[in-house]
XYZ file of C-alpha atoms in Angstrom:
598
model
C -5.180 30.468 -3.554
C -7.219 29.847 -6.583
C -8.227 26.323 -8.144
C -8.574 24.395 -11.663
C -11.663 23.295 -12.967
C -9.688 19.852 -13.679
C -12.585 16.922 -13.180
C -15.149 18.926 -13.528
C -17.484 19.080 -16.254
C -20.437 21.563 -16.501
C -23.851 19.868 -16.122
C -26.404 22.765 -16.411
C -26.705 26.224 -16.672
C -27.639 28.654 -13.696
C -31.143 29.668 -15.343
C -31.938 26.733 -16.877
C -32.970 24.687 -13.690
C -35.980 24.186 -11.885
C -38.071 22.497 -9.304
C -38.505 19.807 -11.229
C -34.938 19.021 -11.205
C -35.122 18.199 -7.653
C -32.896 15.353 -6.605
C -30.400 15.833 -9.686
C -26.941 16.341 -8.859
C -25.068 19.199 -11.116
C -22.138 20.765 -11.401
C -22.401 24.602 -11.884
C -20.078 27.494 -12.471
C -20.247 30.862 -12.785
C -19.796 34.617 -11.042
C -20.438 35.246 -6.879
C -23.237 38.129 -7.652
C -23.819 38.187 -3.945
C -22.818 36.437 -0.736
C -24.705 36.574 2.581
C -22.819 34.879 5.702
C -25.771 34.417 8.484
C -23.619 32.866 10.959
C -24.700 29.252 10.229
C -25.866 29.888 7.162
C -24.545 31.169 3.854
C -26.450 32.219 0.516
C -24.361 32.618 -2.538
C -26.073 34.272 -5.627
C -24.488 31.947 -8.626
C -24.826 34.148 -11.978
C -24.250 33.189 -15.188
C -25.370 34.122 -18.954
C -29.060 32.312 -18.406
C -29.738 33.879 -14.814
C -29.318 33.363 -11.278
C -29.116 30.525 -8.925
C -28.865 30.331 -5.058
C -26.639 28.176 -3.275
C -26.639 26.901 0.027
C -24.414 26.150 3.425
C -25.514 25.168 6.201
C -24.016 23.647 9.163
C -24.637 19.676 7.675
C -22.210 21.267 5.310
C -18.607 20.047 5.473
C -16.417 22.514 7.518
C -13.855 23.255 5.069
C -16.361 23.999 2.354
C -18.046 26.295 4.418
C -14.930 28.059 5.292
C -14.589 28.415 1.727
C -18.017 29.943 1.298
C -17.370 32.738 3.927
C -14.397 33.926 1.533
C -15.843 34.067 -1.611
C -16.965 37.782 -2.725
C -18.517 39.359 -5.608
C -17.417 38.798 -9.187
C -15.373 35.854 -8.159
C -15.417 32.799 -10.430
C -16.424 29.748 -8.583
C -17.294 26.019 -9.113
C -20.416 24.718 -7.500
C -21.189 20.611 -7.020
C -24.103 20.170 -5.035
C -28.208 18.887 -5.082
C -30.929 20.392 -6.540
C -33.095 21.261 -3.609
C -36.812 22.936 -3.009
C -36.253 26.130 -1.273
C -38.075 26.967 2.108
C -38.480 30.607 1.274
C -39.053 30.949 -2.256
C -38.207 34.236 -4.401
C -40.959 34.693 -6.973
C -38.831 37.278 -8.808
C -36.684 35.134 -10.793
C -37.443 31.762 -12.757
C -35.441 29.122 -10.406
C -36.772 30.752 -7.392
C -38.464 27.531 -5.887
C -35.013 25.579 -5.974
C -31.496 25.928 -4.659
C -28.366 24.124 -4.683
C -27.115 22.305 -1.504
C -23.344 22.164 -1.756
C -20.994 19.332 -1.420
C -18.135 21.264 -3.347
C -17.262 24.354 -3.798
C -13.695 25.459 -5.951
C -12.893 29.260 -6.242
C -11.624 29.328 -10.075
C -10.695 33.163 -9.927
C -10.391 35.764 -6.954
C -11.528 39.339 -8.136
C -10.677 43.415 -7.024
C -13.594 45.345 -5.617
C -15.171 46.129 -8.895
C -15.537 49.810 -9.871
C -19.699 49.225 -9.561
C -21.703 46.877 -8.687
C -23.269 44.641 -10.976
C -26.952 43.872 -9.797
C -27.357 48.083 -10.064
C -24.753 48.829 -13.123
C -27.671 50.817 -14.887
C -27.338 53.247 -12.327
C -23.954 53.901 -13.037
C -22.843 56.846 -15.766
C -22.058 55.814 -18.765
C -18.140 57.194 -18.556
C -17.797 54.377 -15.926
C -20.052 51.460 -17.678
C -18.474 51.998 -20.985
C -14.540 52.188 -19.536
C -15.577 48.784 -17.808
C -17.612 47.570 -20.474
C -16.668 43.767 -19.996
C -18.217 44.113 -16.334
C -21.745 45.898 -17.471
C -21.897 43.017 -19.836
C -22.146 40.686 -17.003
C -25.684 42.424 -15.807
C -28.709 40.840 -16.762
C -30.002 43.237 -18.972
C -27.602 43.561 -21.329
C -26.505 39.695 -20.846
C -30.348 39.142 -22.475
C -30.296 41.720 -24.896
C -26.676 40.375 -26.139
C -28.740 36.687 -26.431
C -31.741 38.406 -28.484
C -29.228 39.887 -30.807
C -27.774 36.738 -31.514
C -31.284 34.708 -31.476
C -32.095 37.009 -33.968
C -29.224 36.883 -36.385
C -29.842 33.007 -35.856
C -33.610 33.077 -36.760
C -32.515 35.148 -40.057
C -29.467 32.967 -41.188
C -32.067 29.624 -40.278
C -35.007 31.470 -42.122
C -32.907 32.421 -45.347
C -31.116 29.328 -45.873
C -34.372 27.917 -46.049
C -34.908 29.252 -48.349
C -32.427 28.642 -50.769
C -29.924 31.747 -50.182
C -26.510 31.295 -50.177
C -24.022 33.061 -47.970
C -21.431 34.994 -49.598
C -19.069 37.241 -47.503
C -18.239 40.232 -49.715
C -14.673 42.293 -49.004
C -14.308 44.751 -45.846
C -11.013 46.388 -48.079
C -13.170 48.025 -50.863
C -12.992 50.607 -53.128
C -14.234 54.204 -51.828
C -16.589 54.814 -54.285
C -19.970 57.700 -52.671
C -22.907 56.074 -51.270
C -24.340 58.711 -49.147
C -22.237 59.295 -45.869
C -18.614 60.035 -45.301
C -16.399 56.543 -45.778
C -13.906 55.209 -42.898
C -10.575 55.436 -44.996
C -7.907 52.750 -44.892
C -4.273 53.796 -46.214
C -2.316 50.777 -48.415
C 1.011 50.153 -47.229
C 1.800 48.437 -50.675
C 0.299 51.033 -52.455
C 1.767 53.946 -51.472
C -0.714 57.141 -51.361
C -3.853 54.946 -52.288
C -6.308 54.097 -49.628
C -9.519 51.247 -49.364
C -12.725 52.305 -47.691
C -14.889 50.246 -45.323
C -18.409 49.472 -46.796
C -21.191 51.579 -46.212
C -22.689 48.766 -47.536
C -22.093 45.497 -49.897
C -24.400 47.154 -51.998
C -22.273 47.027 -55.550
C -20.715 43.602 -54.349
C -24.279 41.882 -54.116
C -25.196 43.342 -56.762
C -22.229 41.491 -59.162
C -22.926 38.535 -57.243
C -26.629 38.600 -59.072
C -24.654 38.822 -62.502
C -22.195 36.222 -61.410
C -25.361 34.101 -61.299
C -25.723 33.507 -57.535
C -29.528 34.423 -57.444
C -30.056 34.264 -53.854
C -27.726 36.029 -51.409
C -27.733 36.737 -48.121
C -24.887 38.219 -45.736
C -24.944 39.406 -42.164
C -23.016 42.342 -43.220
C -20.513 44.988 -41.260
C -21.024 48.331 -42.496
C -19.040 50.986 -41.763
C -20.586 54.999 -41.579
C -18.563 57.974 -40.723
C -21.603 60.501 -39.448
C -22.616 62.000 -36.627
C -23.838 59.747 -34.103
C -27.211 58.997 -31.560
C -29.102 56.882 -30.241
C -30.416 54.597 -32.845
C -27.075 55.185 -35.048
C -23.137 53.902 -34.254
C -20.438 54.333 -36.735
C -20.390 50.243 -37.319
C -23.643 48.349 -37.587
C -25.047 44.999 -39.003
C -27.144 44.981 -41.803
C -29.602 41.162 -42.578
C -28.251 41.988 -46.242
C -30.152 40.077 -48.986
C -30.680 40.167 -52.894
C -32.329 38.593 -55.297
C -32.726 37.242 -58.780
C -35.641 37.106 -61.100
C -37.775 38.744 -58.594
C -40.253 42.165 -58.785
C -40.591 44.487 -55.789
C -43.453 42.139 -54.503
C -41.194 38.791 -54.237
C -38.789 41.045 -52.017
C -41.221 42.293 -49.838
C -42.789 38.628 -49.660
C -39.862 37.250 -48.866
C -38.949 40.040 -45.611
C -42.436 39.427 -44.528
C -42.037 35.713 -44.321
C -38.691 36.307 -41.863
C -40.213 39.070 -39.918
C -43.498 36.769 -38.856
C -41.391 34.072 -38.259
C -38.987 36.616 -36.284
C -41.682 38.157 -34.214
C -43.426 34.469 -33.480
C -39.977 33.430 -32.189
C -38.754 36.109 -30.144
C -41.918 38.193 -28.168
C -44.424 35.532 -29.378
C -46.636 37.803 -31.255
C -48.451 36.566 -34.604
C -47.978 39.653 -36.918
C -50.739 39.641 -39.621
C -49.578 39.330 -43.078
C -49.413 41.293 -45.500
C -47.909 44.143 -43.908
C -49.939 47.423 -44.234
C -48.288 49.779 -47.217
C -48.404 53.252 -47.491
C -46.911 55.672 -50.187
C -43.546 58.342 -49.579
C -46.238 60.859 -49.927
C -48.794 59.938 -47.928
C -46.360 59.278 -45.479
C -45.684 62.730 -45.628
C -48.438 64.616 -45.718
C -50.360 62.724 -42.835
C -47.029 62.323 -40.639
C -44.730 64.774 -41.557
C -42.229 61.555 -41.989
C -41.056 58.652 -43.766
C -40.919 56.709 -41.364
C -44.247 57.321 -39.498
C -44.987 55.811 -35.805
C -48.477 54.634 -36.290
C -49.650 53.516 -33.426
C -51.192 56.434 -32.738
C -52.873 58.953 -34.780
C -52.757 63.012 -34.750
C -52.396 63.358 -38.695
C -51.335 66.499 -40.014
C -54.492 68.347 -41.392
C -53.796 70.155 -44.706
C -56.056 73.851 -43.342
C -54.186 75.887 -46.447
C -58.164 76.199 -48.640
C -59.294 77.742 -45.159
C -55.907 80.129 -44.509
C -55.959 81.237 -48.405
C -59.289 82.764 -47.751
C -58.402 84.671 -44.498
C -56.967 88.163 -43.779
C -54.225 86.607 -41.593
C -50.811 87.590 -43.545
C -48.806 84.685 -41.909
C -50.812 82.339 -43.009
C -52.145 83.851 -46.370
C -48.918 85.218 -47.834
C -47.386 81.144 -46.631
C -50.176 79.807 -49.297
C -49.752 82.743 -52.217
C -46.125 81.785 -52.088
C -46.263 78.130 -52.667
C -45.994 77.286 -49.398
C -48.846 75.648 -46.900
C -50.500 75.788 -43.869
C -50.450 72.482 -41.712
C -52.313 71.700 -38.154
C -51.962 68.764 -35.752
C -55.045 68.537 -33.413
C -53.961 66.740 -29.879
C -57.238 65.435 -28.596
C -57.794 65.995 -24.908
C -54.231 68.179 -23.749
C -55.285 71.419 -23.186
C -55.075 70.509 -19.504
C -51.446 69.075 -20.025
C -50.797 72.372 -22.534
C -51.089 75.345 -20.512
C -49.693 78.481 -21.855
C -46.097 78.002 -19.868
C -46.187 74.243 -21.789
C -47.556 75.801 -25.084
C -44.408 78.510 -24.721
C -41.555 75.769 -24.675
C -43.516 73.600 -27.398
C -43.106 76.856 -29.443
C -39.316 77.304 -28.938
C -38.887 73.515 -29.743
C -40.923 74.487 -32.576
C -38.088 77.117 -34.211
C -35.208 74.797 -32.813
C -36.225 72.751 -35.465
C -36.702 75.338 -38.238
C -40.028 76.561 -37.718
C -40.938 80.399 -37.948
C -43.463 80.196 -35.130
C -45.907 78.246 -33.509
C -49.876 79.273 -33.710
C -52.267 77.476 -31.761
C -55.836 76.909 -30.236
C -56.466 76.010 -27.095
C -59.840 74.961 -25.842
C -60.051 74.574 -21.693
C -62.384 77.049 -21.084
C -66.021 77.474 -22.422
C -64.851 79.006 -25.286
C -61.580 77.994 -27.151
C -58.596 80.388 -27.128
C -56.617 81.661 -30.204
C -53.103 82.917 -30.479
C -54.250 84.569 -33.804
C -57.648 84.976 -33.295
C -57.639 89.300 -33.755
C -56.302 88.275 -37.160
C -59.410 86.649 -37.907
C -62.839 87.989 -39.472
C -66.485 86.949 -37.705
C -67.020 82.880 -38.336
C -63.594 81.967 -39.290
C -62.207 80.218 -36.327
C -65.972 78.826 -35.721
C -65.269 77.590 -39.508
C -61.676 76.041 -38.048
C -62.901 74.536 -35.435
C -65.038 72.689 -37.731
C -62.257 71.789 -40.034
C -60.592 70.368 -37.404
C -63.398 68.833 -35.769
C -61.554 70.360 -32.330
C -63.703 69.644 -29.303
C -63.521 71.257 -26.075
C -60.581 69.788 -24.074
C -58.415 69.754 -27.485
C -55.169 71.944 -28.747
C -54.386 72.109 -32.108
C -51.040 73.492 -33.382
C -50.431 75.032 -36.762
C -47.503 75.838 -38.949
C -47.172 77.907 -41.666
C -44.113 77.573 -44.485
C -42.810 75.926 -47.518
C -44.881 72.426 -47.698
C -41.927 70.210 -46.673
C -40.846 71.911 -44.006
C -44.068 72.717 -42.352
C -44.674 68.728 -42.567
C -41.723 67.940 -41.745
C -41.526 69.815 -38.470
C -45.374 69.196 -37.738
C -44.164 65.891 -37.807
C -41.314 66.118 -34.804
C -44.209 67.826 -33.136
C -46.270 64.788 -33.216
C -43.759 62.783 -31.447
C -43.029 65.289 -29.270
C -46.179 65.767 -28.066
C -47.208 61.864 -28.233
C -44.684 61.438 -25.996
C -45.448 63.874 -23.392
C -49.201 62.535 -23.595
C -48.037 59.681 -23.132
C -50.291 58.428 -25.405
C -47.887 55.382 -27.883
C -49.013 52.237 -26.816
C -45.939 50.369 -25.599
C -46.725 47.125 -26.680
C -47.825 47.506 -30.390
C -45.760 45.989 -33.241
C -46.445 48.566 -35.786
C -44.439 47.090 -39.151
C -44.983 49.061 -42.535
C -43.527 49.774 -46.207
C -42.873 53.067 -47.658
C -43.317 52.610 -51.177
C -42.375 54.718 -54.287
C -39.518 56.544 -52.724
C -38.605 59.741 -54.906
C -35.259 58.963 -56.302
C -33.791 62.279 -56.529
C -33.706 64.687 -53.622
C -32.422 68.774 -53.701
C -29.468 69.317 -51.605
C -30.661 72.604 -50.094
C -26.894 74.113 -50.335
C -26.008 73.337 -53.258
C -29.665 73.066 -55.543
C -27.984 70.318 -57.197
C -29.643 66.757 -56.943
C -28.749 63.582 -55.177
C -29.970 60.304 -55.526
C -32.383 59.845 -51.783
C -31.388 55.868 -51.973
C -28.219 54.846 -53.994
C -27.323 55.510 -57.569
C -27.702 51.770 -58.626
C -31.705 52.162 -58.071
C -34.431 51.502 -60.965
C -36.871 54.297 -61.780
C -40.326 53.421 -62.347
C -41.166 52.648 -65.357
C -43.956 55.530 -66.086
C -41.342 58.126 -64.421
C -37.914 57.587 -66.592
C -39.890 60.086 -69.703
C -39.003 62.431 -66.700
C -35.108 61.829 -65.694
C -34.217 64.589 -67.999
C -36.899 67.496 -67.555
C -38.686 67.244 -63.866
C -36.179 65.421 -61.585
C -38.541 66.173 -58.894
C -41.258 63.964 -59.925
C -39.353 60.949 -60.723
C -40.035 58.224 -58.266
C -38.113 54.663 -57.493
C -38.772 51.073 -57.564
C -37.541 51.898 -53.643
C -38.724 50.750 -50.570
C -38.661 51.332 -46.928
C -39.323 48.777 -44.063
C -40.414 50.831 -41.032
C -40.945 49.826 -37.185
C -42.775 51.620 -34.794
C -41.223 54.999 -36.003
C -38.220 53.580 -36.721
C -36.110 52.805 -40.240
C -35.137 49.042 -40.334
C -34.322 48.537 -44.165
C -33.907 50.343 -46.997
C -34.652 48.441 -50.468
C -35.058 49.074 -54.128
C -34.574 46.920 -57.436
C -31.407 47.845 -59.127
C -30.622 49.417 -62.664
C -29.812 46.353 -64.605
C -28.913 48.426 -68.275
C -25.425 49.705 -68.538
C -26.941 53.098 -70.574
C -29.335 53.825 -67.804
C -26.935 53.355 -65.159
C -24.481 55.659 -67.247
C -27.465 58.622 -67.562
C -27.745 58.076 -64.077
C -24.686 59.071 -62.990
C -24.540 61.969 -65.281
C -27.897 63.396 -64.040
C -25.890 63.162 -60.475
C -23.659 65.395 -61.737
C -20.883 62.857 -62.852
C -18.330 63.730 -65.560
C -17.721 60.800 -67.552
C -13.916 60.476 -66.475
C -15.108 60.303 -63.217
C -17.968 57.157 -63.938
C -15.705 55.298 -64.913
C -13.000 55.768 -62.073
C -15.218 55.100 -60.001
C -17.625 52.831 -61.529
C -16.263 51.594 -64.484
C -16.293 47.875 -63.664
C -19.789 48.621 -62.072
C -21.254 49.242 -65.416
C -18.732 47.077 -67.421
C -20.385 44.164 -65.845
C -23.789 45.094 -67.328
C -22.341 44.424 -70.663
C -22.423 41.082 -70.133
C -26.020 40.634 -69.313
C -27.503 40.829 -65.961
C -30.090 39.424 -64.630
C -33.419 41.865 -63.093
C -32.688 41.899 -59.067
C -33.187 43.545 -56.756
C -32.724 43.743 -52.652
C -32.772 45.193 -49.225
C -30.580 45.627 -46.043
C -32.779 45.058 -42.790
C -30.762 46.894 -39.401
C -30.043 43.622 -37.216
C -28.747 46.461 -34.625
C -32.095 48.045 -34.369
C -34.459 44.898 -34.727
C -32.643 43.993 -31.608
C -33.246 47.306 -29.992
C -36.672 47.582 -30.903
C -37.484 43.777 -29.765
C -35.439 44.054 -26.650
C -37.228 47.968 -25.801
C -34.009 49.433 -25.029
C -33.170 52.718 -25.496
C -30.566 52.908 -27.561
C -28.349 50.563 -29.960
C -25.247 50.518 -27.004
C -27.449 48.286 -25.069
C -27.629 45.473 -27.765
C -23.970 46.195 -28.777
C -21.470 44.847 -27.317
C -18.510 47.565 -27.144
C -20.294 50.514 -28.700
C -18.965 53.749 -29.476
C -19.902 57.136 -28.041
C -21.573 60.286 -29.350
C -17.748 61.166 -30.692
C -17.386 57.945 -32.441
C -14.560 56.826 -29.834
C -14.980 53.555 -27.624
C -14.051 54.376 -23.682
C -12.571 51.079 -23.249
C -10.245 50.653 -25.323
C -9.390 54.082 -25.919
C -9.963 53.577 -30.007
C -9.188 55.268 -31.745
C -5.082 55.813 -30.904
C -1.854 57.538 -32.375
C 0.237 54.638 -34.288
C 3.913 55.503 -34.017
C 6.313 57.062 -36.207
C 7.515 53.455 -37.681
C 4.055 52.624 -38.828
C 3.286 56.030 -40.530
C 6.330 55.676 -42.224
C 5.128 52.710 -44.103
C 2.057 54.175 -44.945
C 3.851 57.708 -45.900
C 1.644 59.889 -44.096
C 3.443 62.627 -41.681
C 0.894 64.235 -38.889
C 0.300 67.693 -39.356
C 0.582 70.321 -36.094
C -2.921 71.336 -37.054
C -4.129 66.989 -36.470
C -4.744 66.376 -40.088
C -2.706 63.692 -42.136
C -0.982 64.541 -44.773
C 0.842 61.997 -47.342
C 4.823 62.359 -47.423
């Protein structure tokens, strides 16, 4: 039989107690983690969202209390009156290990089943199980404390923004699909028969009327809504720290993020980032990391070798340079012991995984270094490499030959790759940085036709708009990315504020006219009535929290994620509707799984 909390009120919280306390009676309640029954003595692990508290029975306690002890079992819901005592044998492994609670009164609120796993050891559960019984991994520790960063953080942002002076407008979740990069979720009208809304990517166009409506400082802890493949640092809904602003230059922005990210990082791990944060170019980003968003807390820069290849009789690498191409190198200081040929053999098939043609190397254990191309090579040259590369003995360097972007760009999964099996990425280094000057367009490789790399609605530089209508590929963008430790938390730009640039913008995307304005008529209909310069940025709350909380992926600081098919195992979302509901909507199910309107 199961009792009512009825006269009790909460006094503390399990975690929150400590020896200090000593004396104080409380009231407690929370989940049986563990019981132990000793004979004439019982131990009761209390659990709730702040931690873990023992309890204690003894044979001063009252019998029918006791009795009630010896039932209780894990994951039920009890009520706990009792002192705040210092604990004989203490347990230095969690903060209220000095003290325990001495029972007067005990109430069992809620009897549970067996569950399907326990608790204390959930993480060594598969994720099929975890994820079905979601509501019971939630109760572990871990992902209790990640769950309380994530909302420390969103806490810390809304705190630091209104602060300064933003104002928090919720924009619409029903919105019109218009293309912003990835596929939209879809939502069919009942009312409007054969129309549908779309779920944002982003409040992107939203904010940016809000500017012209004359709120100059916005700020949103947005849903956004992405139908793309998924992994570990991306789920098909995430929360974006979404801000914009009025009057402002790309400076004010950054300013602004780097004033919530010190006060973020002081407040959370306790570390004093140094302001400003370091900047570093799209290109330069490229050609020393093969990546836009670089880890840089290490080093192994990609080594441009092409003047040295250009020069030798070695077609692969020779013929890469005559045709445009270039010839890259990463040098991995002290592996060759870690790279034997075996290693150097499945680096190399990782290597055309990704797109590369091959692999070349040197590898220096012995006295003299070894050379995968080496026969290629005329009297000198690899002495002349070695210098190039300033390779030492105990050193490998690998090289790739191709087209410039993607010899960086796979030189640069390399890096990691190999980082990580070195084991060389310091683990506690807060590595925050911009990427500046962003290209705006970028070549769809199927298609040769150009896309914008951020969003449509971003402002050219200045010096590059002469070149919107005859080199596309040298046009750059008031754009900016805020990158952590390797990883992409915000994407930013100032916006295109003139209705006839926004209008040539859209046609160099490949936009018919008809089409602008169907989709973004009252987009650029708004400029007409004067807008004010703004511009903004979307930092990843979902990966801050990740990041700050070193989990692995964003399902441990989510609390019912999705998995890699976009489905969530609980719940069993997504479902059929039935017949009555589709027939509002007039849509019929095809055999073949796609819906078709009636």
């Amino acid at each position: 039989m199961t009792e009512s909390i009825r006269g009790l009120k909460r006094t503390n919280y399990c975690g929150e107690l400590r020896l200090s306390e000593a004396g104080a009676k409380v009231t407690l309640f929370g989940w049986c983690q563990r019981q132990r029954d000793l004979g004439n003595l019982i131990f009761i692990d209390l659990r709730d969202r702040t931690g873990i508290i023992q309890l204690s029975f003894s044979d001063k306690t009252d019998r029918k209390v006791f009795a009630k002890a010896q039932s209780v079992k894990s994951e039920y819901v009890i009520a706990a009156v009792g002192t705040v005592c210092e604990r004989e044998s203490k347990n230095k492994d969690i903060p209220t290990g000095d003290i325990e609670i001495v029972v007067e009164e005990l109430r069992i609120i809620a009897k549970a089943e067996t569950p399907p796993f326990e608790i204390i050891n959930s993480h060594k559960v598969g994720d099929e199980t975890t994820l079905k019984y979601r509501y019971l991994n939630l109760r572990s520790q871990n992902l209790t404390q990640n769950i309380l960063m994530r909302h420390k953080i969103a806490k810390i942002a809304r705190d630091y923004f209104y602060e300064n002076d933003f104002i928090e407008i919720e924009t619409p979740m029903l919105i019109k699909s218009t293309p912003e990069g990835a596929r939209d979720y879809v939502v069919p009208s009942r009312v409007h028969n054969g129309k549908f809304y779309a779920l944002p990517q982003s409040p992107q166009i939203y904010k940016q009327l809000c500017m012209i409506a004359g709120f100059d400082r916005y700020i949103q802890l947005a849903r956004c809504f992405r139908d793309e493949d998924l992994r570990a640092d991306r789920q098909p809904e995430f929360t974006q720290i979404d801000l914009e602003m009025s009057f402002v230059d790309v400076d004010d922005i950054m300013e602004m993020a780097e004033g919530f990210i010190k006060r973020l990082m002081k407040e959370t791990v306790g570390v004093d980032i140094p302001m400003p944060l370091q900047r570093m170019t799209f290109a330069q980003a490229m050609n020393d990391y093969g990546s836009d968003k670089p880890d840089t807390r290490f080093g192994m820069l990609i080594k441009d070798i092409s003047e040295w290849a250009a020069d030798t009789d070695f077609a692969v690498f020779k013929n890469a340079v005559s045709n445009g191409g270039s010839v890259r190198a990463i040098v991995a200081e002290n592996s060759a012991a870690v790279y034997t040929r075996k290693k150097i053999d499945k680096l190399t098939e990782h290597a055309k995984g990704i797109g590369a043609k091959g692999l070349a190397y040197i590898r220096w254990a012995e006295e003299e270094p070894g050379c995968s191309f080496s026969k290629f090579l005329k009297e000198g040259e690899l002495d002349r490499l070695i210098q190039i590369l300033q390779l030492k003995k105990g050193d490998c360097a690998f090289i790739v030959s191709d087209k410039t972007s993607a010899a960086l760009s796979i030189l640069g999964a390399l890096r990691l790759m190999v980082a990580k099996e070195l084991d060389i990425i310091p683990k506690d280094k807060w590595n925050y940085l911009w990427i500046t000057e962003m290209p705006f367009f970028e070549k769809d490789e199927e298609t040769g036709s150009w896309v914008a790399m951020h969003h449509p609605f971003t402002m050219p530089l200045d010096e590059c708009i002469e070149y919107l209508d005859t080199d596309k590929a040298n046009v750059r963008a008031k754009a900016f990315d805020l990158v952590l430790n390797g990883i992409e938390l915000s994407s930013g730009s100032m916006r295109i504020t003139d209705c006839a640039l926004q209008n040539k913008i859209f046609k160099l995307l490949g936009m018919e006219q008809e089409e602008i304005d169907a989709k973004f008529g009252f987009l650029v209909e708004a400029y007409k009535y004067a807008s004010p310069p703004h511009g903004g940025m979307g930092i990843g709350l979902d990966r801050l929290a990740m990041i700050i909380c070193k989990a692995d992926s964003l399902r441990d600081v989510t609390a019912f994620p999705k998995v890699q098919n976009a489905s969530e195992l609980m719940s069993g979302a997504p479902s059929y509707i039935d017949d009555i509901q589709l027939d509002e909507l007039g849509i019929s199910i095809a055999e073949d799984g796609k819906a078709n309107e009636q």
